[in-house]
PDB file of C-alpha atoms in Angstrom:
ATOM      1  CA  ILE A   1      72.931 136.358  95.365  1.00  0.00           C
ATOM      2  CA  ARG A   2      69.730 138.398  95.370  1.00  0.00           C
ATOM      3  CA  GLY A   3      66.594 138.448  93.258  1.00  0.00           C
ATOM      4  CA  ARG A   4      66.673 136.389  90.092  1.00  0.00           C
ATOM      5  CA  ALA A   5      70.487 136.528  89.795  1.00  0.00           C
ATOM      6  CA  SER A   6      70.907 132.839  90.664  1.00  0.00           C
ATOM      7  CA  ALA A   7      68.581 131.808  87.830  1.00  0.00           C
ATOM      8  CA  ASP A   8      70.336 134.188  85.423  1.00  0.00           C
ATOM      9  CA  ALA A   9      73.680 132.683  86.437  1.00  0.00           C
ATOM     10  CA  ALA A  10      72.472 129.103  85.948  1.00  0.00           C
ATOM     11  CA  PHE A  11      71.206 129.935  82.463  1.00  0.00           C
ATOM     12  CA  SER A  12      74.471 131.683  81.539  1.00  0.00           C
ATOM     13  CA  PHE A  13      76.580 128.780  82.823  1.00  0.00           C
ATOM     14  CA  ALA A  14      74.451 126.307  80.861  1.00  0.00           C
ATOM     15  CA  LEU A  15      74.847 128.334  77.656  1.00  0.00           C
ATOM     16  CA  ALA A  16      78.611 128.260  78.245  1.00  0.00           C
ATOM     17  CA  GLY A  17      78.531 124.451  78.430  1.00  0.00           C
ATOM     18  CA  VAL A  18      79.440 124.243  82.118  1.00  0.00           C
ATOM     19  CA  ASP A  19      78.549 120.759  83.368  1.00  0.00           C
ATOM     20  CA  ASP A  20      79.385 120.967  87.085  1.00  0.00           C
ATOM     21  CA  LYS A  21      76.347 119.364  88.741  1.00  0.00           C
ATOM     22  CA  GLU A  22      77.193 120.722  92.192  1.00  0.00           C
ATOM     23  CA  LEU A  23      77.266 124.288  90.862  1.00  0.00           C
ATOM     24  CA  TYR A  24      73.709 123.997  89.520  1.00  0.00           C
ATOM     25  CA  GLN A  25      72.495 122.354  92.710  1.00  0.00           C
ATOM     26  CA  ILE A  26      73.883 125.265  94.735  1.00  0.00           C
ATOM     27  CA  LEU A  27      72.290 127.811  92.397  1.00  0.00           C
ATOM     28  CA  SER A  28      68.947 125.992  92.595  1.00  0.00           C
ATOM     29  CA  ILE A  29      69.057 126.078  96.391  1.00  0.00           C
ATOM     30  CA  VAL A  30      69.911 129.785  96.339  1.00  0.00           C
ATOM     31  CA  ALA A  31      67.005 130.438  93.955  1.00  0.00           C
ATOM     32  CA  TRP A  32      64.639 128.421  96.167  1.00  0.00           C
ATOM     33  CA  LYS A  33      65.657 130.236  99.364  1.00  0.00           C
ATOM     34  CA  GLU A  34      65.520 133.615  97.640  1.00  0.00           C
ATOM     35  CA  LEU A  35      62.017 132.908  96.364  1.00  0.00           C
ATOM     36  CA  GLU A  36      60.946 131.956  99.884  1.00  0.00           C
ATOM     37  CA  ARG A  37      62.494 135.159 101.230  1.00  0.00           C
ATOM     38  CA  VAL A  38      61.104 137.739  98.810  1.00  0.00           C
ATOM     39  CA  GLY A  39      58.506 135.968  96.646  1.00  0.00           C
ATOM     40  CA  LYS A  40      55.562 137.154  98.721  1.00  0.00           C
ATOM     41  CA  ARG A  41      56.532 140.819  98.546  1.00  0.00           C
ATOM     42  CA  PRO A  42      54.341 142.987  96.291  1.00  0.00           C
ATOM     43  CA  SER A  43      57.517 144.537  94.876  1.00  0.00           C
ATOM     44  CA  PHE A  44      58.725 141.121  93.699  1.00  0.00           C
ATOM     45  CA  GLN A  45      56.693 140.870  90.524  1.00  0.00           C
ATOM     46  CA  SER A  46      55.153 137.684  89.214  1.00  0.00           C
ATOM     47  CA  SER A  47      57.050 138.208  85.954  1.00  0.00           C
ATOM     48  CA  THR A  48      60.316 137.888  87.894  1.00  0.00           C
ATOM     49  CA  ILE A  49      59.153 134.629  89.499  1.00  0.00           C
ATOM     50  CA  LEU A  50      58.164 133.385  86.065  1.00  0.00           C
ATOM     51  CA  GLN A  51      61.542 134.297  84.574  1.00  0.00           C
ATOM     52  CA  MET A  52      63.332 132.448  87.374  1.00  0.00           C
ATOM     53  CA  VAL A  53      61.544 129.136  86.810  1.00  0.00           C
ATOM     54  CA  GLU A  54      61.806 129.519  83.038  1.00  0.00           C
ATOM     55  CA  LYS A  55      65.550 130.205  83.061  1.00  0.00           C
ATOM     56  CA  LEU A  56      66.269 127.404  85.515  1.00  0.00           C
ATOM     57  CA  ALA A  57      64.346 125.007  83.283  1.00  0.00           C
ATOM     58  CA  ALA A  58      66.194 126.287  80.198  1.00  0.00           C
ATOM     59  CA  ALA A  59      69.440 125.670  82.106  1.00  0.00           C
ATOM     60  CA  GLY A  60      68.449 122.013  82.378  1.00  0.00           C
ATOM     61  CA  LEU A  61      67.419 121.839  86.031  1.00  0.00           C
ATOM     62  CA  HIS A  62      64.886 119.086  86.642  1.00  0.00           C
ATOM     63  CA  ASP A  63      63.807 116.452  89.151  1.00  0.00           C
ATOM     64  CA  ASP A  64      64.644 117.289  92.775  1.00  0.00           C
ATOM     65  CA  ASP A  65      66.647 120.388  91.826  1.00  0.00           C
ATOM     66  CA  ALA A  66      63.510 121.977  90.388  1.00  0.00           C
ATOM     67  CA  ARG A  67      60.725 120.560  92.553  1.00  0.00           C
ATOM     68  CA  ASN A  68      61.160 122.855  95.570  1.00  0.00           C
ATOM     69  CA  ILE A  69      61.457 125.942  93.361  1.00  0.00           C
ATOM     70  CA  HIS A  70      58.313 125.005  91.444  1.00  0.00           C
ATOM     71  CA  ARG A  71      56.335 124.524  94.650  1.00  0.00           C
ATOM     72  CA  VAL A  72      57.304 127.914  96.081  1.00  0.00           C
ATOM     73  CA  ALA A  73      56.860 129.685  92.741  1.00  0.00           C
ATOM     74  CA  ALA A  74      53.387 128.171  92.299  1.00  0.00           C
ATOM     75  CA  ASN A  75      52.313 129.327  95.772  1.00  0.00           C
ATOM     76  CA  TYR A  76      53.378 132.939  95.224  1.00  0.00           C
ATOM     77  CA  LEU A  77      52.007 133.132  91.678  1.00  0.00           C
ATOM     78  CA  GLU A  78      48.668 131.924  93.036  1.00  0.00           C
ATOM     79  CA  GLN A  79      48.757 134.515  95.831  1.00  0.00           C
ATOM     80  CA  LYS A  80      49.422 137.243  93.279  1.00  0.00           C
ATOM     81  CA  GLY A  81      46.598 135.907  91.097  1.00  0.00           C
ATOM     82  CA  GLU A  82      48.689 135.736  87.913  1.00  0.00           C
ATOM     83  CA  HIS A  83      49.794 132.991  85.509  1.00  0.00           C
ATOM     84  CA  LEU A  84      47.339 130.596  87.134  1.00  0.00           C
ATOM     85  CA  ASP A  85      47.574 128.226  84.141  1.00  0.00           C
ATOM     86  CA  LEU A  86      51.228 127.694  85.009  1.00  0.00           C
ATOM     87  CA  VAL A  87      50.506 127.180  88.719  1.00  0.00           C
ATOM     88  CA  GLU A  88      48.772 123.870  88.033  1.00  0.00           C
ATOM     89  CA  ILE A  89      51.660 122.668  85.869  1.00  0.00           C
ATOM     90  CA  LEU A  90      54.291 123.632  88.442  1.00  0.00           C
ATOM     91  CA  ARG A  91      52.474 121.640  91.115  1.00  0.00           C
ATOM     92  CA  ARG A  92      52.385 118.374  89.187  1.00  0.00           C
ATOM     93  CA  GLU A  93      54.457 115.610  90.735  1.00  0.00           C
ATOM     94  CA  ASN A  94      55.948 114.495  87.416  1.00  0.00           C
ATOM     95  CA  ASN A  95      57.597 117.903  86.802  1.00  0.00           C
ATOM     96  CA  ASP A  96      55.839 118.697  83.532  1.00  0.00           C
ATOM     97  CA  PHE A  97      57.555 122.096  83.419  1.00  0.00           C
ATOM     98  CA  ASP A  98      61.089 121.488  82.139  1.00  0.00           C
ATOM     99  CA  LEU A  99      63.542 122.246  79.350  1.00  0.00           C
ATOM    100  CA  PHE A 100      61.068 121.005  76.737  1.00  0.00           C
ATOM    101  CA  SER A 101      58.232 123.308  77.813  1.00  0.00           C
ATOM    102  CA  SER A 102      57.404 126.158  75.463  1.00  0.00           C
ATOM    103  CA  ARG A 103      58.532 129.073  77.647  1.00  0.00           C
ATOM    104  CA  PRO A 104      62.042 127.713  78.448  1.00  0.00           C
ATOM    105  CA  LEU A 105      62.418 126.841  74.755  1.00  0.00           C
ATOM    106  CA  LEU A 106      61.560 130.447  73.913  1.00  0.00           C
ATOM    107  CA  TRP A 107      64.546 131.611  75.994  1.00  0.00           C
ATOM    108  CA  LEU A 108      66.783 129.276  73.994  1.00  0.00           C
ATOM    109  CA  TRP A 109      65.319 130.492  70.709  1.00  0.00           C
ATOM    110  CA  CYS A 110      65.806 134.151  71.682  1.00  0.00           C
ATOM    111  CA  PHE A 111      69.443 133.453  72.538  1.00  0.00           C
ATOM    112  CA  SER A 112      70.087 131.335  69.439  1.00  0.00           C
ATOM    113  CA  SER A 113      68.469 133.812  67.037  1.00  0.00           C
ATOM    114  CA  LYS A 114      70.877 136.539  68.154  1.00  0.00           C
ATOM    115  CA  GLN A 115      73.989 134.517  67.314  1.00  0.00           C
ATOM    116  CA  THR A 116      75.938 135.142  64.138  1.00  0.00           C
ATOM    117  CA  LYS A 117      75.678 132.309  61.623  1.00  0.00           C
ATOM    118  CA  VAL A 118      78.842 130.215  61.820  1.00  0.00           C
ATOM    119  CA  LYS A 119      80.799 129.610  58.637  1.00  0.00           C
ATOM    120  CA  GLU A 120      82.743 126.409  58.045  1.00  0.00           C
ATOM    121  CA  ILE A 121      85.805 127.066  60.182  1.00  0.00           C
ATOM    122  CA  VAL A 122      87.870 124.263  61.706  1.00  0.00           C
ATOM    123  CA  THR A 123      89.184 125.042  65.188  1.00  0.00           C
ATOM    124  CA  GLU A 124      91.183 123.028  67.701  1.00  0.00           C
ATOM    125  CA  ASN A 125      88.052 122.389  69.774  1.00  0.00           C
ATOM    126  CA  MET A 126      86.194 121.093  66.709  1.00  0.00           C
ATOM    127  CA  LEU A 127      88.985 118.617  66.029  1.00  0.00           C
ATOM    128  CA  LYS A 128      88.882 117.449  69.649  1.00  0.00           C
ATOM    129  CA  SER A 129      85.142 116.791  69.362  1.00  0.00           C
ATOM    130  CA  SER A 130      85.288 114.925  66.046  1.00  0.00           C
ATOM    131  CA  PRO A 131      82.554 112.380  65.304  1.00  0.00           C
ATOM    132  CA  LEU A 132      85.005 109.526  65.885  1.00  0.00           C
ATOM    133  CA  SER A 133      85.898 110.669  69.406  1.00  0.00           C
ATOM    134  CA  ARG A 134      82.226 111.211  70.228  1.00  0.00           C
ATOM    135  CA  LEU A 135      81.235 107.830  68.834  1.00  0.00           C
ATOM    136  CA  GLU A 136      83.802 106.157  71.070  1.00  0.00           C
ATOM    137  CA  ALA A 137      81.969 107.615  74.084  1.00  0.00           C
ATOM    138  CA  LEU A 138      78.838 105.630  73.174  1.00  0.00           C
ATOM    139  CA  HIS A 139      78.864 102.305  75.016  1.00  0.00           C
ATOM    140  CA  ASP A 140      77.254 100.065  72.400  1.00  0.00           C
ATOM    141  CA  LEU A 141      77.984 100.926  68.778  1.00  0.00           C
ATOM    142  CA  LYS A 142      75.764  98.114  67.525  1.00  0.00           C
ATOM    143  CA  ARG A 143      72.663 100.043  68.510  1.00  0.00           C
ATOM    144  CA  PRO A 144      70.773 101.875  65.735  1.00  0.00           C
ATOM    145  CA  LEU A 145      71.873 105.505  65.462  1.00  0.00           C
ATOM    146  CA  VAL A 146      69.616 108.568  65.202  1.00  0.00           C
ATOM    147  CA  VAL A 147      71.447 111.562  63.724  1.00  0.00           C
ATOM    148  CA  ASP A 148      70.453 115.249  63.756  1.00  0.00           C
ATOM    149  CA  VAL A 149      72.382 117.349  61.210  1.00  0.00           C
ATOM    150  CA  GLY A 150      72.370 121.053  62.030  1.00  0.00           C
ATOM    151  CA  CYS A 151      71.030 120.279  65.504  1.00  0.00           C
ATOM    152  CA  GLY A 152      71.360 123.831  66.878  1.00  0.00           C
ATOM    153  CA  MET A 153      70.911 123.795  70.667  1.00  0.00           C
ATOM    154  CA  GLY A 154      70.270 120.039  70.506  1.00  0.00           C
ATOM    155  CA  VAL A 155      66.729 120.112  71.864  1.00  0.00           C
ATOM    156  CA  SER A 156      65.298 117.666  69.311  1.00  0.00           C
ATOM    157  CA  ILE A 157      67.898 115.003  70.049  1.00  0.00           C
ATOM    158  CA  LEU A 158      67.657 115.607  73.803  1.00  0.00           C
ATOM    159  CA  GLY A 159      63.873 115.300  73.635  1.00  0.00           C
ATOM    160  CA  LEU A 160      63.935 112.125  71.544  1.00  0.00           C
ATOM    161  CA  ALA A 161      66.655 110.555  73.668  1.00  0.00           C
ATOM    162  CA  THR A 162      65.104 111.273  77.068  1.00  0.00           C
ATOM    163  CA  THR A 163      61.700 110.117  75.857  1.00  0.00           C
ATOM    164  CA  ALA A 164      63.191 106.918  74.415  1.00  0.00           C
ATOM    165  CA  LEU A 165      65.237 106.168  77.535  1.00  0.00           C
ATOM    166  CA  LEU A 166      62.234 106.630  79.832  1.00  0.00           C
ATOM    167  CA  ALA A 167      59.777 104.855  77.545  1.00  0.00           C
ATOM    168  CA  LYS A 168      57.962 101.612  78.231  1.00  0.00           C
ATOM    169  CA  ASP A 169      56.733  99.087  75.677  1.00  0.00           C
ATOM    170  CA  SER A 170      53.297  99.174  77.298  1.00  0.00           C
ATOM    171  CA  ASP A 171      52.792 102.906  76.628  1.00  0.00           C
ATOM    172  CA  GLU A 172      50.353 102.632  73.712  1.00  0.00           C
ATOM    173  CA  ASP A 173      49.768 106.387  73.342  1.00  0.00           C
ATOM    174  CA  MET A 174      53.501 107.067  73.155  1.00  0.00           C
ATOM    175  CA  THR A 175      53.995 104.214  70.676  1.00  0.00           C
ATOM    176  CA  GLU A 176      51.241 105.532  68.415  1.00  0.00           C
ATOM    177  CA  GLY A 177      52.565 109.099  68.604  1.00  0.00           C
ATOM    178  CA  PHE A 178      56.125 108.164  67.737  1.00  0.00           C
ATOM    179  CA  ASN A 179      55.092 105.800  64.956  1.00  0.00           C
ATOM    180  CA  SER A 180      53.085 108.656  63.455  1.00  0.00           C
ATOM    181  CA  PHE A 181      56.117 110.967  63.739  1.00  0.00           C
ATOM    182  CA  LEU A 182      58.405 108.376  62.111  1.00  0.00           C
ATOM    183  CA  ALA A 183      56.037 107.488  59.270  1.00  0.00           C
ATOM    184  CA  SER A 184      56.914 108.102  55.612  1.00  0.00           C
ATOM    185  CA  GLU A 185      55.450 107.214  52.224  1.00  0.00           C
ATOM    186  CA  GLU A 186      57.574 104.051  52.262  1.00  0.00           C
ATOM    187  CA  GLY A 187      56.396 103.070  55.739  1.00  0.00           C
ATOM    188  CA  LEU A 188      58.001 103.547  59.151  1.00  0.00           C
ATOM    189  CA  LEU A 189      61.479 105.053  59.003  1.00  0.00           C
ATOM    190  CA  MET A 190      62.126 103.491  62.396  1.00  0.00           C
ATOM    191  CA  ASP A 191      59.690 101.817  64.750  1.00  0.00           C
ATOM    192  CA  TYR A 192      59.202 102.860  68.351  1.00  0.00           C
ATOM    193  CA  THR A 193      60.905  99.774  69.767  1.00  0.00           C
ATOM    194  CA  ALA A 194      64.047 100.494  67.740  1.00  0.00           C
ATOM    195  CA  LEU A 195      63.972 104.118  68.872  1.00  0.00           C
ATOM    196  CA  MET A 196      63.958 102.979  72.494  1.00  0.00           C
ATOM    197  CA  GLN A 197      67.198 101.067  71.833  1.00  0.00           C
ATOM    198  CA  ALA A 198      68.947 103.768  69.769  1.00  0.00           C
ATOM    199  CA  ASN A 199      72.008 105.930  70.234  1.00  0.00           C
ATOM    200  CA  PHE A 200      71.688 109.634  69.387  1.00  0.00           C
ATOM    201  CA  VAL A 201      74.224 112.053  67.902  1.00  0.00           C
ATOM    202  CA  GLY A 202      73.723 115.715  66.964  1.00  0.00           C
ATOM    203  CA  CYS A 203      75.984 117.874  64.809  1.00  0.00           C
ATOM    204  CA  ASP A 204      76.238 121.628  64.315  1.00  0.00           C
ATOM    205  CA  LEU A 205      78.893 124.142  63.235  1.00  0.00           C
ATOM    206  CA  SER A 206      78.326 126.267  66.328  1.00  0.00           C
ATOM    207  CA  GLU A 207      80.633 125.329  69.202  1.00  0.00           C
ATOM    208  CA  LEU A 208      78.454 127.432  71.483  1.00  0.00           C
ATOM    209  CA  LYS A 209      75.271 125.507  70.681  1.00  0.00           C
ATOM    210  CA  THR A 210      76.780 122.020  70.746  1.00  0.00           C
ATOM    211  CA  GLY A 211      78.608 122.968  73.954  1.00  0.00           C
ATOM    212  CA  TYR A 212      75.290 123.792  75.601  1.00  0.00           C
ATOM    213  CA  ALA A 213      73.766 120.501  74.437  1.00  0.00           C
ATOM    214  CA  GLN A 214      76.758 118.398  75.514  1.00  0.00           C
ATOM    215  CA  GLY A 215      76.735 120.093  78.908  1.00  0.00           C
ATOM    216  CA  ILE A 216      73.120 118.990  79.382  1.00  0.00           C
ATOM    217  CA  VAL A 217      74.046 115.455  78.293  1.00  0.00           C
ATOM    218  CA  ASN A 218      76.864 115.279  80.827  1.00  0.00           C
ATOM    219  CA  ARG A 219      74.730 116.596  83.700  1.00  0.00           C
ATOM    220  CA  TRP A 220      71.823 114.277  82.872  1.00  0.00           C
ATOM    221  CA  ASN A 221      74.135 111.220  82.634  1.00  0.00           C
ATOM    222  CA  LEU A 222      73.148 110.498  79.033  1.00  0.00           C
ATOM    223  CA  GLY A 223      76.662 110.237  77.604  1.00  0.00           C
ATOM    224  CA  SER A 224      76.565 106.483  76.998  1.00  0.00           C
ATOM    225  CA  ARG A 225      73.692 106.967  74.523  1.00  0.00           C
ATOM    226  CA  VAL A 226      73.821 110.641  73.441  1.00  0.00           C
ATOM    227  CA  GLN A 227      76.638 112.827  72.096  1.00  0.00           C
ATOM    228  CA  PHE A 228      77.000 116.161  70.272  1.00  0.00           C
ATOM    229  CA  VAL A 229      79.775 117.195  67.927  1.00  0.00           C
ATOM    230  CA  CYS A 230      80.860 120.473  66.337  1.00  0.00           C
ATOM    231  CA  GLN A 231      81.615 119.589  62.721  1.00  0.00           C
ATOM    232  CA  SER A 232      80.544 120.344  59.168  1.00  0.00           C
ATOM    233  CA  ALA A 233      77.528 118.331  58.060  1.00  0.00           C
ATOM    234  CA  GLN A 234      79.299 116.662  55.142  1.00  0.00           C
ATOM    235  CA  ASP A 235      82.353 115.589  57.153  1.00  0.00           C
ATOM    236  CA  PHE A 236      80.114 114.484  59.999  1.00  0.00           C
ATOM    237  CA  LEU A 237      78.000 112.153  57.847  1.00  0.00           C
ATOM    238  CA  GLU A 238      81.042 110.785  56.014  1.00  0.00           C
ATOM    239  CA  GLU A 239      82.703 109.849  59.304  1.00  0.00           C
ATOM    240  CA  ILE A 240      79.488 108.300  60.596  1.00  0.00           C
ATOM    241  CA  GLU A 241      79.235 106.231  57.404  1.00  0.00           C
ATOM    242  CA  ALA A 242      82.862 105.139  57.671  1.00  0.00           C
ATOM    243  CA  ASN A 243      83.102 104.459  61.396  1.00  0.00           C
ATOM    244  CA  TYR A 244      79.709 103.528  62.843  1.00  0.00           C
ATOM    245  CA  PRO A 245      79.167  99.757  62.692  1.00  0.00           C
ATOM    246  CA  GLY A 246      75.451  99.836  63.497  1.00  0.00           C
ATOM    247  CA  GLU A 247      72.539 100.913  61.313  1.00  0.00           C
ATOM    248  CA  VAL A 248      71.613 104.572  60.813  1.00  0.00           C
ATOM    249  CA  PRO A 249      67.859 104.373  60.178  1.00  0.00           C
ATOM    250  CA  LEU A 250      67.017 108.033  60.881  1.00  0.00           C
ATOM    251  CA  VAL A 251      68.795 111.253  59.866  1.00  0.00           C
ATOM    252  CA  LEU A 252      67.086 114.543  60.777  1.00  0.00           C
ATOM    253  CA  VAL A 253      67.682 117.714  58.747  1.00  0.00           C
ATOM    254  CA  GLN A 254      65.317 120.230  60.315  1.00  0.00           C
ATOM    255  CA  PHE A 255      64.725 123.824  59.234  1.00  0.00           C
ATOM    256  CA  PRO A 256      68.090 124.530  57.552  1.00  0.00           C
ATOM    257  CA  SER A 257      68.798 128.239  57.051  1.00  0.00           C
ATOM    258  CA  PRO A 258      67.384 129.103  53.602  1.00  0.00           C
ATOM    259  CA  PHE A 259      69.667 130.367  50.875  1.00  0.00           C
ATOM    260  CA  LYS A 260      69.396 133.955  49.700  1.00  0.00           C
ATOM    261  CA  PHE A 261      66.568 135.201  47.544  1.00  0.00           C
ATOM    262  CA  ARG A 262      67.671 137.969  45.228  1.00  0.00           C
ATOM    263  CA  GLY A 263      64.789 139.818  43.671  1.00  0.00           C
ATOM    264  CA  LYS A 264      67.080 142.067  41.666  1.00  0.00           C
ATOM    265  CA  ALA A 265      70.564 141.664  40.236  1.00  0.00           C
ATOM    266  CA  ASP A 266      72.033 144.204  42.649  1.00  0.00           C
ATOM    267  CA  ASP A 267      70.168 142.815  45.686  1.00  0.00           C
ATOM    268  CA  VAL A 268      72.840 141.439  48.064  1.00  0.00           C
ATOM    269  CA  GLY A 269      70.270 139.870  50.389  1.00  0.00           C
ATOM    270  CA  ASN A 270      70.952 138.712  53.939  1.00  0.00           C
ATOM    271  CA  SER A 271      74.728 138.456  54.360  1.00  0.00           C
ATOM    272  CA  GLN A 272      74.403 135.584  56.863  1.00  0.00           C
ATOM    273  CA  LEU A 273      72.418 133.280  54.558  1.00  0.00           C
ATOM    274  CA  PRO A 274      73.918 130.713  52.137  1.00  0.00           C
ATOM    275  CA  LEU A 275      74.544 132.116  48.664  1.00  0.00           C
ATOM    276  CA  SER A 276      72.574 129.447  46.792  1.00  0.00           C
ATOM    277  CA  SER A 277      71.192 125.919  47.007  1.00  0.00           C
ATOM    278  CA  GLU A 278      74.671 124.530  46.307  1.00  0.00           C
ATOM    279  CA  ASP A 279      76.847 127.157  47.982  1.00  0.00           C
ATOM    280  CA  GLY A 280      76.711 126.889  51.769  1.00  0.00           C
ATOM    281  CA  PHE A 281      73.163 125.492  51.977  1.00  0.00           C
ATOM    282  CA  LEU A 282      72.962 122.670  54.535  1.00  0.00           C
ATOM    283  CA  ALA A 283      70.526 120.437  52.643  1.00  0.00           C
ATOM    284  CA  CYS A 284      72.448 120.539  49.349  1.00  0.00           C
ATOM    285  CA  LYS A 285      72.319 117.714  46.797  1.00  0.00           C
ATOM    286  CA  LYS A 286      75.754 116.419  47.793  1.00  0.00           C
ATOM    287  CA  LEU A 287      74.721 116.012  51.422  1.00  0.00           C
ATOM    288  CA  LEU A 288      71.368 114.408  50.570  1.00  0.00           C
ATOM    289  CA  HIS A 289      72.985 111.901  48.206  1.00  0.00           C
TER     290      HIS A 289
END
């Protein structure tokens, strides 16, 4: 597998929800060896090196799988005298460059923005991944539950969950940051300590997007605390209310697709957008109540 093809393959497999850890390890080794082989060549552009590390990060590679690639990529980017701001990040021991970095997230956004908006269609796969079956995969249902409705590629839940699972009570900066994020006019929606103990579930109508997110969960061994489900928002929340025995202190509804604006009577607007605030709009009154 030559050039950046291994990184392209890893990204494509991740988008398809493939969760075979060995496959990604093999692709990461191929990418590492290929970078060592051709990275120093003038014909192997720095943009190609950059795309390789970005796509591998967007595919969810981290820790040891990414460390060797980052080291080699940083060396050759420095030799070529380009993207020097990234060189320092790639060389950090704590692997600051990962799925949650801005450039890998941009790859996910570019992919997601090209997908057709999914209407409310029930398929066999959606039934198999119902909220009830996903909830049963969580090990302790008495934990507080954080829910993301319309989670898309699942990055918000993945980010919250991994941060919470790795957090320490003594991290004052992290505590202050999260408490600020979780603040409302009525006070804290959920304190940092509770977040550290929480389960996390994301929901979206797109099987493709939730499949990507669940694949990351499976490969990162987060399944006992994190799950994703392909289901309508209303049905999802109703099943959570009926079947989850613990508290649900935090429900995220982030950037729902806006409903159509029709400037004129004959203006059909964007055909992929909800018709009105009560016809296909995610954050409708029924859902919020």
